[in-house]
Amino acid sequence: MKNKAIAIITVLLALNTVFAADLANYPGMFVSYGNLDAVIVVGNQAPASDVIAQSNLVQFFVSYLGKTLVGSAKLSSEITDLEQNMISIGSPCHNPITAQIMNRP
């Protein structure tokens, strides 16, 4: 139980350093002209829980926007430009894009 609490606290602390936008505008910050204006990125070797989280986010945006999303879910190896809106799922250990965003090799 103690390890689980430490893991949760660690995740919460990491989240504070990753968020670049105020979540008061969520999900509007990722929507432009009624379309998703972001990619949802998961690491190539991510654990199943990260992939499920990516799938859940895609389903949320499909429901929110009322349309299918093509090309919005990507693997970290497919990202060539960090200068775009993205939701990066997973720790720096599992997702190299998260590592780049957090400036952690």
C-alpha positions in Angstrom: 0.0 0.0 0.0 2.9 2.4 0.8 4.5 1.8 -2.6 1.1 2.5 -4.3 0.8 5.9 -2.4 4.4 6.8 -3.3 3.7 6.0 -7.0 0.6 8.1 -7.0 2.4 11.0 -5.4 5.3 10.7 -7.9 2.8 10.8 -10.8 1.1 13.9 -9.4 4.4 15.7 -8.9 5.5 14.8 -12.5 2.2 16.1 -13.9 2.8 19.5 -12.4 6.0 19.8 -14.5 4.5 18.6 -17.7 1.3 20.7 -18.0 1.9 23.7 -20.2 -1.7 24.9 -20.3 -4.3 25.8 -17.7 -6.8 22.9 -17.6 -9.7 25.2 -17.0 -10.1 25.3 -20.8 -10.0 21.5 -21.2 -10.9 20.0 -23.7 -11.3 23.3 -25.6 -7.6 23.9 -25.7 -7.3 20.9 -28.1 -10.2 21.8 -30.3 -10.0 24.2 -33.3 -13.0 24.8 -35.6 -14.7 21.7 -34.3 -11.8 19.4 -35.0 -9.1 17.9 -32.7 -6.0 20.1 -33.0 -3.6 17.7 -31.2 -2.0 14.3 -31.4 -2.3 11.8 -28.6 1.1 10.2 -28.2 2.1 6.9 -26.4 5.5 5.3 -26.3 6.4 2.5 -28.6 7.1 0.1 -25.7 4.5 1.6 -23.4 2.7 -0.5 -20.8 -0.9 -1.6 -21.6 -2.3 1.0 -19.2 -0.8 3.8 -21.3 -2.2 2.4 -24.5 -5.6 2.1 -22.8 -5.4 5.7 -21.7 -4.7 6.7 -25.3 -7.6 4.8 -26.5 -9.9 6.3 -23.8 -8.8 9.8 -24.8 -9.5 9.1 -28.5 -13.0 7.8 -27.6 -13.6 10.9 -25.4 -12.8 13.2 -28.2 -14.9 11.2 -30.7 -17.8 11.6 -28.3 -17.1 15.2 -27.6 -16.7 16.2 -31.2 -19.3 13.8 -32.7 -16.9 12.7 -35.4 -14.3 10.0 -36.0 -10.6 10.9 -35.6 -8.1 9.7 -38.1 -4.4 10.0 -37.4 -4.8 11.6 -33.9 -3.3 8.6 -32.0 0.4 8.1 -32.6 3.4 6.2 -31.4 6.3 8.3 -30.1 8.4 7.1 -33.1 6.0 8.8 -35.4 6.5 12.3 -33.9 9.1 14.4 -35.7 8.0 17.9 -34.5 7.4 18.9 -30.9 6.0 22.2 -32.0 2.4 21.0 -32.1 -0.4 20.4 -29.6 0.0 17.0 -28.1 -1.1 14.9 -25.3 1.8 12.8 -24.3 0.9 9.7 -22.2 3.3 8.0 -20.0 6.4 8.6 -17.9 9.7 9.7 -19.4 10.8 6.1 -18.9 8.1 4.8 -21.2 7.6 7.6 -23.6 10.6 9.4 -25.2 8.3 12.4 -26.2 7.5 12.9 -22.5 11.2 12.8 -21.8 11.9 15.4 -24.4 9.1 17.7 -23.1 10.4 17.4 -19.6 14.1 17.8 -20.7 15.1 14.5 -19.3 17.3 12.2 -21.2 
